[in-house]
Each structure stands twice: as C-alpha cells, then as structure tokens.
Coordinates of N, CA and C in Angstrom, one line a residue:
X295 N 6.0 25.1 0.6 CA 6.4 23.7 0.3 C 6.8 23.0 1.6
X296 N 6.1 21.9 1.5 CA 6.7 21.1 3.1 C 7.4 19.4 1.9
X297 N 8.1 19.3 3.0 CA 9.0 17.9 2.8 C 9.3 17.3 4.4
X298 N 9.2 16.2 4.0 CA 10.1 15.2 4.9 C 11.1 15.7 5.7
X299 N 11.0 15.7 7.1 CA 11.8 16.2 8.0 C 11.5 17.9 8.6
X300 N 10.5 18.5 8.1 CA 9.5 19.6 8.5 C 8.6 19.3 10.2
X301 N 8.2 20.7 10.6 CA 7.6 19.9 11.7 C 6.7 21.2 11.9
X302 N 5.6 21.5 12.7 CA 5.1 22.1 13.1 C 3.6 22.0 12.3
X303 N 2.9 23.4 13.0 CA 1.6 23.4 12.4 C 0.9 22.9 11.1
X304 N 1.8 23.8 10.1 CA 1.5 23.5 8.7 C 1.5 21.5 8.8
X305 N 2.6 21.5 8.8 CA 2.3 19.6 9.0 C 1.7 19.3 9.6
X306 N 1.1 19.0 10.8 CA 0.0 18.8 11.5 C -1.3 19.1 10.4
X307 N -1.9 20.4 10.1 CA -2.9 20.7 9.2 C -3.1 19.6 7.9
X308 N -1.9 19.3 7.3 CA -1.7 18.3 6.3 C -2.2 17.2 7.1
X309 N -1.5 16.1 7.7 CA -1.7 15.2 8.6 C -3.4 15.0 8.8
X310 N -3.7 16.1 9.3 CA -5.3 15.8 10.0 C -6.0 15.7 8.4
X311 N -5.8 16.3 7.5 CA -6.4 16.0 6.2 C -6.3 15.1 6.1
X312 N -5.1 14.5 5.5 CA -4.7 12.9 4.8 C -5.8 11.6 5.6
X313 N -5.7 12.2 7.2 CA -6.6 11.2 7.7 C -7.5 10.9 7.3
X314 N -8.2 12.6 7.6 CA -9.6 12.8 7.5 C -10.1 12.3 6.0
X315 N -9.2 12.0 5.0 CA -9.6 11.8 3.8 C -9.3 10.3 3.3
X316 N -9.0 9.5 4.3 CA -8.7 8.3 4.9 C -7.4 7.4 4.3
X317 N -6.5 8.7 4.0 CA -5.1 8.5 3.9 C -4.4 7.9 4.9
X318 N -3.7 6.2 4.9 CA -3.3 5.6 6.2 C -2.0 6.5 6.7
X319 N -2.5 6.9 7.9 CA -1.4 7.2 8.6 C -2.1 7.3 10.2
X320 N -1.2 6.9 11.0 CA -1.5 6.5 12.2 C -2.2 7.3 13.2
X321 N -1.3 8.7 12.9 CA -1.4 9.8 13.8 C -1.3 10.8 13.2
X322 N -1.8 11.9 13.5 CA -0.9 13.6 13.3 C -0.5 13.9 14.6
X323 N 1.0 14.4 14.2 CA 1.9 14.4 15.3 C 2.8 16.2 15.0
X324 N 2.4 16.4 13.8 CA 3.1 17.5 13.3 C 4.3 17.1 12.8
X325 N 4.9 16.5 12.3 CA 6.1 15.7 12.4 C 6.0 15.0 10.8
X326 N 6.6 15.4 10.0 CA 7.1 15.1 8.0 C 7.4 14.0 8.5
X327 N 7.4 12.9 8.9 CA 8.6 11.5 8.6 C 8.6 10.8 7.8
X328 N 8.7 9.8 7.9 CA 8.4 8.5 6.5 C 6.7 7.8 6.5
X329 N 6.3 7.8 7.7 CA 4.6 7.2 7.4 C 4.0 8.7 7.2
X330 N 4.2 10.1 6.8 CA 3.5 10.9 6.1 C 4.2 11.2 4.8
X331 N 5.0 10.8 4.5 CA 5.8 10.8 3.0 C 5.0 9.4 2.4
X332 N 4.8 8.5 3.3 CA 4.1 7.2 2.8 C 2.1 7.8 2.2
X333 N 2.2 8.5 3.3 CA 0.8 9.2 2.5 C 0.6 10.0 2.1
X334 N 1.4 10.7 1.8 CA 1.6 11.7 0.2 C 1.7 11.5 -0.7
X335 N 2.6 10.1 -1.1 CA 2.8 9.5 -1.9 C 1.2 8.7 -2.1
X336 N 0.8 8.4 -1.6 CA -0.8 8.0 -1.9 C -1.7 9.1 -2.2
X337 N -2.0 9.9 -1.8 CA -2.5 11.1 -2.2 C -2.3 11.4 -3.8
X338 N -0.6 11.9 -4.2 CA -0.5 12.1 -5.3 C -0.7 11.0 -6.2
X339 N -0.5 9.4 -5.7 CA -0.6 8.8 -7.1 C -2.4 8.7 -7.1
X340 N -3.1 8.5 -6.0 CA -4.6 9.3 -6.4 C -5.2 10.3 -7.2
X341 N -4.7 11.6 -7.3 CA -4.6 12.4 -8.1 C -3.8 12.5 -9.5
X342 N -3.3 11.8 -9.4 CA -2.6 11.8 -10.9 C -1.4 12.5 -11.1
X343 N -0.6 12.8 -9.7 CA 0.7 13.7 -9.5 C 1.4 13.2 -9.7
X344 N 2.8 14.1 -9.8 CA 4.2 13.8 -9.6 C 4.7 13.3 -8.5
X345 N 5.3 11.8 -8.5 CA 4.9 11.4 -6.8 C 6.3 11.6 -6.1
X346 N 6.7 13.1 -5.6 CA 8.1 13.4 -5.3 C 7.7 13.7 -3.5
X347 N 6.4 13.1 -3.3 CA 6.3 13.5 -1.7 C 6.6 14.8 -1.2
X348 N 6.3 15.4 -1.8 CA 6.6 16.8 -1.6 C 4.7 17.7 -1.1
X349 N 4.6 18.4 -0.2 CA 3.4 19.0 -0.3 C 3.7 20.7 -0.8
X350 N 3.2 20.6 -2.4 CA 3.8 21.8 -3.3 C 1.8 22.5 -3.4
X351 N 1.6 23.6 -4.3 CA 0.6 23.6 -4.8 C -0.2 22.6 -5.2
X352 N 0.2 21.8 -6.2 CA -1.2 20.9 -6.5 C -1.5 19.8 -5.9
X353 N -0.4 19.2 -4.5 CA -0.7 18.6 -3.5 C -1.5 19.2 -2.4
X354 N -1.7 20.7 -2.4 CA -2.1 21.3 -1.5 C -3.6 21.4 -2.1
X355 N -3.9 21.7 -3.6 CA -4.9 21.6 -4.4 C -5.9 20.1 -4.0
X356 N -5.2 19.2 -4.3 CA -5.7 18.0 -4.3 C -6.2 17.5 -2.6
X357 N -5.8 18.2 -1.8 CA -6.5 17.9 -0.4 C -7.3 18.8 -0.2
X358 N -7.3 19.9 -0.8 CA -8.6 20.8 -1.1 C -9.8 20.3 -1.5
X359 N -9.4 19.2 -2.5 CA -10.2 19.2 -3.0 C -11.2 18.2 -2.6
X360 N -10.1 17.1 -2.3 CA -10.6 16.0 -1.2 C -10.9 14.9 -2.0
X361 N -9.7 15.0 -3.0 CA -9.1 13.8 -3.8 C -8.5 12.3 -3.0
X362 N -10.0 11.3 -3.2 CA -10.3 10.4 -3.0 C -10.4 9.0 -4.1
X363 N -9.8 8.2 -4.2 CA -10.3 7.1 -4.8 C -11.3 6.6 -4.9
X364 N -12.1 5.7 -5.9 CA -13.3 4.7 -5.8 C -13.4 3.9 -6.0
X365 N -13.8 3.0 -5.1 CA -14.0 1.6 -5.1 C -14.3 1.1 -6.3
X366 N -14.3 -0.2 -6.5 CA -14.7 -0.9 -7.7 C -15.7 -2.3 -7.1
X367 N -15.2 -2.8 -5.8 CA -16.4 -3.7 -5.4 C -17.3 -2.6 -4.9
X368 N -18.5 -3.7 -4.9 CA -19.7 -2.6 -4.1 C -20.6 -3.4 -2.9
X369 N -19.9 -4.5 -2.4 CA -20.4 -5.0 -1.2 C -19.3 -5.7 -0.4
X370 N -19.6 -5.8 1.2 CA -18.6 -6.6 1.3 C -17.2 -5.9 1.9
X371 N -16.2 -6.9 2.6 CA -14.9 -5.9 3.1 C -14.3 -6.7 1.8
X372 N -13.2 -6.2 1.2 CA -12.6 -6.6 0.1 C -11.6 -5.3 0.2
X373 N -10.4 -6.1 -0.3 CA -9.0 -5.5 -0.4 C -8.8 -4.9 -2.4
X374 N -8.7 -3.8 -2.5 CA -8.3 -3.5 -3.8 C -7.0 -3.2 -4.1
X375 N -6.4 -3.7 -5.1 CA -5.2 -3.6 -5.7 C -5.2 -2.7 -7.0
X376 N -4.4 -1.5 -7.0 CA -4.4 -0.5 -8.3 C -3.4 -0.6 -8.7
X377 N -2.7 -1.4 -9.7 CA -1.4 -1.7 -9.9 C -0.9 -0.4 -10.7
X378 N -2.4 0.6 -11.3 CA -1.3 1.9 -12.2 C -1.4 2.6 -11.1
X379 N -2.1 2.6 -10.3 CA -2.1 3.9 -9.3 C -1.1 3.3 -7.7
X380 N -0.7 2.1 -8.0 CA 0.6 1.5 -6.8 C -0.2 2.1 -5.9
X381 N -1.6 1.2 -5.4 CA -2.2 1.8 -4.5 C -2.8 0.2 -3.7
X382 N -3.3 0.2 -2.5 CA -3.8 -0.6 -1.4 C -5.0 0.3 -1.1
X383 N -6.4 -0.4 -1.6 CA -7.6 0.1 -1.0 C -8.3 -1.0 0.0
X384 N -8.8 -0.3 1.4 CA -9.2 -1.1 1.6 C -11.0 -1.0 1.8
X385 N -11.6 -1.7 1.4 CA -13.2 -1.2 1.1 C -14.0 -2.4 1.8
X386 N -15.0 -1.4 2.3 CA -16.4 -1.6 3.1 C -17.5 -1.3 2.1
X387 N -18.3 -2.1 1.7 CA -19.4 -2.3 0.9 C -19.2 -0.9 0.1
X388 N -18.5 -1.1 -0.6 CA -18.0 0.1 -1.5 C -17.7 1.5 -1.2
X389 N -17.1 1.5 -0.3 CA -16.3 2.3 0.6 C -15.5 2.4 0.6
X390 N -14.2 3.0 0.4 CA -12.7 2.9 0.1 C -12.4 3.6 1.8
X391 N -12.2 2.7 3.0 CA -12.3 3.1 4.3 C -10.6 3.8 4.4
X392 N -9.5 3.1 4.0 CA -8.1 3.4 3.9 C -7.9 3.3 2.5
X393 N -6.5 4.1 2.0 CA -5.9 4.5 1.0 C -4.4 4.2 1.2
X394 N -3.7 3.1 0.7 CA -2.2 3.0 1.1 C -1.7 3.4 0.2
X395 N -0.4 4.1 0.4 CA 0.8 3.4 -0.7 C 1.0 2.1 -0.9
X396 N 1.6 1.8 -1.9 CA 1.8 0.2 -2.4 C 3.0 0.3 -3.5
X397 N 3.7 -0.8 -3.3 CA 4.7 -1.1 -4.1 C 4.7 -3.3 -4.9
X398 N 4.8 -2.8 -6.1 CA 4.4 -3.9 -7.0 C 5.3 -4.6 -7.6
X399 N 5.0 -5.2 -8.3 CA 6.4 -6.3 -9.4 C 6.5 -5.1 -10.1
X400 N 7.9 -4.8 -10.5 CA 8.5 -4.3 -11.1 C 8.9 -4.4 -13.0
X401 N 8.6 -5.9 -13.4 CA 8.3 -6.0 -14.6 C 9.7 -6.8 -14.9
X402 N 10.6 -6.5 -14.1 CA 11.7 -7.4 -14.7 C 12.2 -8.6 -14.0
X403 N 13.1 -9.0 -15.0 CA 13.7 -10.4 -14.8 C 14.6 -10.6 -13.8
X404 N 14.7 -11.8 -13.1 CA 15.3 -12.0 -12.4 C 15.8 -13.8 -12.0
X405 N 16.4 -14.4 -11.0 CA 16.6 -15.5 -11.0 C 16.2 -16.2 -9.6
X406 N 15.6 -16.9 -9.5 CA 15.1 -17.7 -8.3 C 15.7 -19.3 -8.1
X407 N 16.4 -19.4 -7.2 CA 16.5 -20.6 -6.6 C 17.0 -21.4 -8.3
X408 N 17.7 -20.7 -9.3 CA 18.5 -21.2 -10.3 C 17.5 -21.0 -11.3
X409 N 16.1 -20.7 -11.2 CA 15.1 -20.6 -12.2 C 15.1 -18.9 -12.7
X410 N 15.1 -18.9 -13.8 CA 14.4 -17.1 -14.5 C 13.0 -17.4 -14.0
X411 N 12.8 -16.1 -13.8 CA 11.5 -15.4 -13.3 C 11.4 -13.8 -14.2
X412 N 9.6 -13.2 -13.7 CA 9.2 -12.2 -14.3 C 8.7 -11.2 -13.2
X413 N 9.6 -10.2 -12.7 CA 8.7 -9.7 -11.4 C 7.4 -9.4 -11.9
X414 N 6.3 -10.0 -11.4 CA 4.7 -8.9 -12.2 C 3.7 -9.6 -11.1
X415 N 2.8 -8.9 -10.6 CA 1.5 -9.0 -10.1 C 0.0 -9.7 -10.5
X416 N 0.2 -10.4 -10.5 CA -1.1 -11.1 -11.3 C -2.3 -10.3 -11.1
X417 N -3.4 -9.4 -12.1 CA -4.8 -9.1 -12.2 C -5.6 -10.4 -12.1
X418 N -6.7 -9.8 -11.7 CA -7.8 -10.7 -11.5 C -8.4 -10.8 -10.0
X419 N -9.4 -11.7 -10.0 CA -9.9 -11.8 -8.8 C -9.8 -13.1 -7.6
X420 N -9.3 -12.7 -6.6 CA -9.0 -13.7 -5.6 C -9.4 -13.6 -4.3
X421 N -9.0 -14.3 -3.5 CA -9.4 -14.0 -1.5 C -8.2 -14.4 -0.9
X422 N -8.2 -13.9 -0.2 CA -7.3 -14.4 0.8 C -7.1 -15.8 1.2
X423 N -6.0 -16.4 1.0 CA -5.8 -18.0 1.2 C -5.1 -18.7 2.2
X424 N -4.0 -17.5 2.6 CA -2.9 -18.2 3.9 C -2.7 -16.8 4.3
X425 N -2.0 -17.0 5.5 CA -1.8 -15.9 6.2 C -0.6 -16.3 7.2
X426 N 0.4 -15.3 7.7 CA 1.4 -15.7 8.7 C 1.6 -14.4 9.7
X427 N 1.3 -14.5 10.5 CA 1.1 -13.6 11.7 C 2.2 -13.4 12.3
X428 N 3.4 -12.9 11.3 CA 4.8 -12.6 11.6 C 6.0 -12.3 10.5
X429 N 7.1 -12.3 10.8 CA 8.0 -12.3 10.1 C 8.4 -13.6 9.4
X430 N 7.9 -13.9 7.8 CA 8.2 -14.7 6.9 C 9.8 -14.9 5.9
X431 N 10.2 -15.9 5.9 CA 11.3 -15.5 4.9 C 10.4 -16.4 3.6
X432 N 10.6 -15.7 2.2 CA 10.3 -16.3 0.9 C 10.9 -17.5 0.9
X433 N 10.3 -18.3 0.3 CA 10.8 -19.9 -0.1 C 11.6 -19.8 -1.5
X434 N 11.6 -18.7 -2.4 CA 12.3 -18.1 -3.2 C 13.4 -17.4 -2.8
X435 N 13.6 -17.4 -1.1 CA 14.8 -16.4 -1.2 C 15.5 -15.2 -1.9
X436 N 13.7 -14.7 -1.6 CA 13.6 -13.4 -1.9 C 14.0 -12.1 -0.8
X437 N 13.9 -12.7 0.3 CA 13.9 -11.9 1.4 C 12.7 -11.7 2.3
X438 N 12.4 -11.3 3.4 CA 11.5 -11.2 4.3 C 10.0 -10.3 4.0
X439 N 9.3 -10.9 4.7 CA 8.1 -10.5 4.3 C 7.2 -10.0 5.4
X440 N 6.4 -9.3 6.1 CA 5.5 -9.2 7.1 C 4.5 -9.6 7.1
X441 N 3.9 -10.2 8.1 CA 2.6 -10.6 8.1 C 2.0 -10.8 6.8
X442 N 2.2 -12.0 5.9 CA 1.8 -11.4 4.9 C 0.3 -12.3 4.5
X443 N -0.4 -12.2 3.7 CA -1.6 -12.3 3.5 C -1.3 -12.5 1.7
X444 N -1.4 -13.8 2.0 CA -1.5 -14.6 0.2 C -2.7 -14.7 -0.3
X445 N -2.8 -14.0 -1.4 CA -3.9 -14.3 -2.2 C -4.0 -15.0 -3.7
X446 N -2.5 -15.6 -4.1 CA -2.6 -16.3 -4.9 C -1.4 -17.1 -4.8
X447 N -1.2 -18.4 -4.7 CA 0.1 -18.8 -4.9 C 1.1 -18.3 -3.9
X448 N 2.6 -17.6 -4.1 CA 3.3 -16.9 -3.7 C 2.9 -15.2 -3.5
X449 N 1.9 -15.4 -4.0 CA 1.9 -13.9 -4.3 C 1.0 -13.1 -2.9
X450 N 1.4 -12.0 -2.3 CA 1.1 -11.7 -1.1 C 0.7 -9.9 -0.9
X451 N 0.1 -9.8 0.0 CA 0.3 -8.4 0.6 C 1.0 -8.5 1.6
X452 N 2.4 -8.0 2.0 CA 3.1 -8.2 3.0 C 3.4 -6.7 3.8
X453 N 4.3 -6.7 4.7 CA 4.8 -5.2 4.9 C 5.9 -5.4 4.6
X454 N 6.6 -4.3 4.6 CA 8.2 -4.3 4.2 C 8.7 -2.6 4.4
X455 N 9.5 -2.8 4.5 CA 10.4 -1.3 5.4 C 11.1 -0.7 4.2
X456 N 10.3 -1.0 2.9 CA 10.8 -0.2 1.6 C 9.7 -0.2 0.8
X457 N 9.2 0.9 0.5 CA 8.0 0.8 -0.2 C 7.9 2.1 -1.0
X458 N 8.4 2.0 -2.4 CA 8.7 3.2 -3.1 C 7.5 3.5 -3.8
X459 N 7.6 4.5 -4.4 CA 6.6 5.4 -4.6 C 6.2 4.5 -6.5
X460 N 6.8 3.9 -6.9 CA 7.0 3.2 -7.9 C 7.1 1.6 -7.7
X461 N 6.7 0.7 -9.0 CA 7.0 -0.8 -8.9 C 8.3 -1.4 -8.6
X462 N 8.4 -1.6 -7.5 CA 9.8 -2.6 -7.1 C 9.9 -3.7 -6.7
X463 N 9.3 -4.7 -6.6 CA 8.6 -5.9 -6.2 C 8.9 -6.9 -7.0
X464 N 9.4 -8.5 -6.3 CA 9.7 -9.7 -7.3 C 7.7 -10.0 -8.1
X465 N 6.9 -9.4 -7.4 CA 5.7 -9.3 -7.6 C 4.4 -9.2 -6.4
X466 N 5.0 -9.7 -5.2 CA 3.9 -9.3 -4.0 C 4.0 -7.8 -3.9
X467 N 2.9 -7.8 -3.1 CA 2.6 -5.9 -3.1 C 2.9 -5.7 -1.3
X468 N 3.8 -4.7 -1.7 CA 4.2 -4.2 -0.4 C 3.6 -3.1 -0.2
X469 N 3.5 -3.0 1.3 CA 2.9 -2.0 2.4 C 3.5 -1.6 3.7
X470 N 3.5 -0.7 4.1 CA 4.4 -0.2 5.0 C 3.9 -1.2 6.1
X471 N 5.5 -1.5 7.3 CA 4.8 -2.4 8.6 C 3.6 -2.1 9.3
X472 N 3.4 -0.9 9.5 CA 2.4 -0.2 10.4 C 1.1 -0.4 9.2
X473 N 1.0 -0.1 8.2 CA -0.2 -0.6 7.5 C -0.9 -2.1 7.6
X474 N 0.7 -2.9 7.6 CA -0.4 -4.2 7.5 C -0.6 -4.5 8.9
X475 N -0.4 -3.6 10.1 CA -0.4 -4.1 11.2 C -2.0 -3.4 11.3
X476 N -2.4 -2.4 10.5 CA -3.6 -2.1 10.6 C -5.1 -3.1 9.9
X477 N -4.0 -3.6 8.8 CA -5.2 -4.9 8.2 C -5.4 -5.5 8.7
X478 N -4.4 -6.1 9.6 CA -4.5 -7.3 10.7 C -5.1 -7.4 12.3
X479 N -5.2 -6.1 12.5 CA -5.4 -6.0 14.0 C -6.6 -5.3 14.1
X480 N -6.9 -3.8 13.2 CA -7.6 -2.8 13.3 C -9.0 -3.0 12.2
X481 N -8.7 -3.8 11.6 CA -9.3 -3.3 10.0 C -10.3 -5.0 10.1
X482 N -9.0 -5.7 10.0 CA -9.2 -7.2 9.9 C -9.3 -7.6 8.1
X483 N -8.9 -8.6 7.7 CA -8.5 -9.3 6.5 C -8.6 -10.5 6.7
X484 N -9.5 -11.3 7.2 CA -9.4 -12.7 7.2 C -9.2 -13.6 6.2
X485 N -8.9 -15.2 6.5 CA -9.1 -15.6 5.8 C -10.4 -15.8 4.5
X486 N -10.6 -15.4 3.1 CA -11.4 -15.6 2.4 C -12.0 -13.9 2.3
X487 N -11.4 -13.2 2.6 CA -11.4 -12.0 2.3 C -11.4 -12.2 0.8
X488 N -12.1 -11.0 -0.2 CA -12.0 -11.0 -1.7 C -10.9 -10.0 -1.8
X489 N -10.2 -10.2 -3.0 CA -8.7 -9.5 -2.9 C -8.8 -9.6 -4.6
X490 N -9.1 -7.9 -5.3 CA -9.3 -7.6 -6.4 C -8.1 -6.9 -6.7
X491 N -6.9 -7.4 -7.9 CA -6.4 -6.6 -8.5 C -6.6 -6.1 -9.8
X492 N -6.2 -5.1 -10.3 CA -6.5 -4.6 -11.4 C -5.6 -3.5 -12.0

C-alpha cells in the first residue's frame, strides 16, 4: 500500500505509469505528495474505485491494466467534462491526451450577493468564451479563481488549491493550479475551444 507522504522507488514506478497513461502529473520524482494523490484520485474515479488515493491492489490492478477513459468528441482539441466520474479530459481528435481530477457543483444551496442559489454544473455543449490569465475574484463573492476559462455565463474551469476527490463547487469545475497552468501554456485552450459536459 502506498499513500501520500511515501517516497522511493515503488512511487516513482507508480508516477511513471499515471504519466505514461496520461494521468496529469508533472513529473515523477518518487515523491506521494498532493499532485500524485491528485492523480490517483483520477485514475480511481476512471476505474470505478473507491477514491481514498491510496495505491492498494485494485489501484495497482487498474494501472496494470492501463485503465483509461474515452473520449466522446471525435475531432478537434475539445475539453470534456465527466461530472459522474469528477473528471477533466482533455482531447485531440478523439484522443483523451490528459486525465484530470475535477471538482464540481456540489448540488446544494447556498446564498449569493443576498440571492439563493443551486451549486450545479450545467450539461451540454459549449466553447470557450472569456478567459483571465490570472488570479480572478468571483463577482458572486465566491472566492478566487485561476486562470479561469468560462464556458458558460459564470460558469468556468479555473484552478484552485482545493480540489476533492468529490463535488464541492458553487458549480465551476475546479482543477489543480499546475493543471490549468498546463491548459494554458502547454496544451492550449483558446478562445472558442468546444467545452462538452456531461
């Protein structure tokens, strides 16, 4: 069993898989921290696991096996949204090139700027519409956002320095900083990008 805060070979070995199976994580360093607990937690909600970030048997199974997601667009760079599987794909002409963790609207109520609200994620299909190439504060005074990348209204892919393994979101979908620094810099998401949730 490996966990968070582990170091050596065996992690390393893990690491170079999750890459190789184009689980975002930056580096293998040998080193459990939080951006390889961030893709574990992607791995298992890909497989259908218990998402306790732990690498046990059927997480060790599942990279065996070389448990990958599949696209749903089939041309085109396009961003996918898995709202049951709290997942960030990002796809090349039907290619699932990266696999994020993702964190969603959470489903409950809440109050904004004196108005009730519904945390939830809107399905459907959209593109990319605005973008802010930095640290945003919500006009809802919801709190800060990174770099975020609107695809509908308010609703965004941003980064954020909390990104649970489960829906916790007023409804934008969060991503670890270092991931959307890879949409943005490495990957690219421009404006008019198609951005499918589901």
């Amino acid at each position: 069993m490996l966990e968070r805060g582990d170091e050596g070979a065996e992690v390393l070995a893990v690491q170079e898989r999750l890459i190789e199976l184009g689980y975002f994580l930056r580096r293998a360093d040998g080193d459990f921290g939080p951006a390889t607990q961030q893709a574990v937690w992607a791995l298992q909600k890909a497989a259908g696991l218990a998402r306790d970030g732990l690498v046990g048997p059927a997480t060790r199974a599942a990279l065996d096996a070389g448990t990958r997601p599949s696209a749903r667009t089939t041309s085109g760079r396009a961003i996918e949204i898995d709202l049951d599987r709290q997942l960030v794909l990002a796809v090349d002409d039907g290619v699932v090139t990266r696999v994020v963790n993702a964190s969603s609207g959470n489903g409950e109520r809440y109050v904004a700027l004196g108005r009730p609200q519904r945390a939830y994620t809107p399905t459907g299909d959209y593109t990319v519409v605005r973008q802010i190439n930095g640290m945003h504060e919500s006009t809802l005074e919801l709190g800060s956002m990174y770099r975020p990348k609107y695809f509908r209204g308010g609703w965004a892919v941003h980064g954020s320095t909390s990104i649970p393994p489960w829906p916790a979101s007023h409804g934008c979908v969060r991503v670890s900083n270092a991931a959307m620094d890879w949409i943005w810099d490495t990957w690219g998401a421009p404006l008019g990008t198609p951005v499918v949730v589901y």
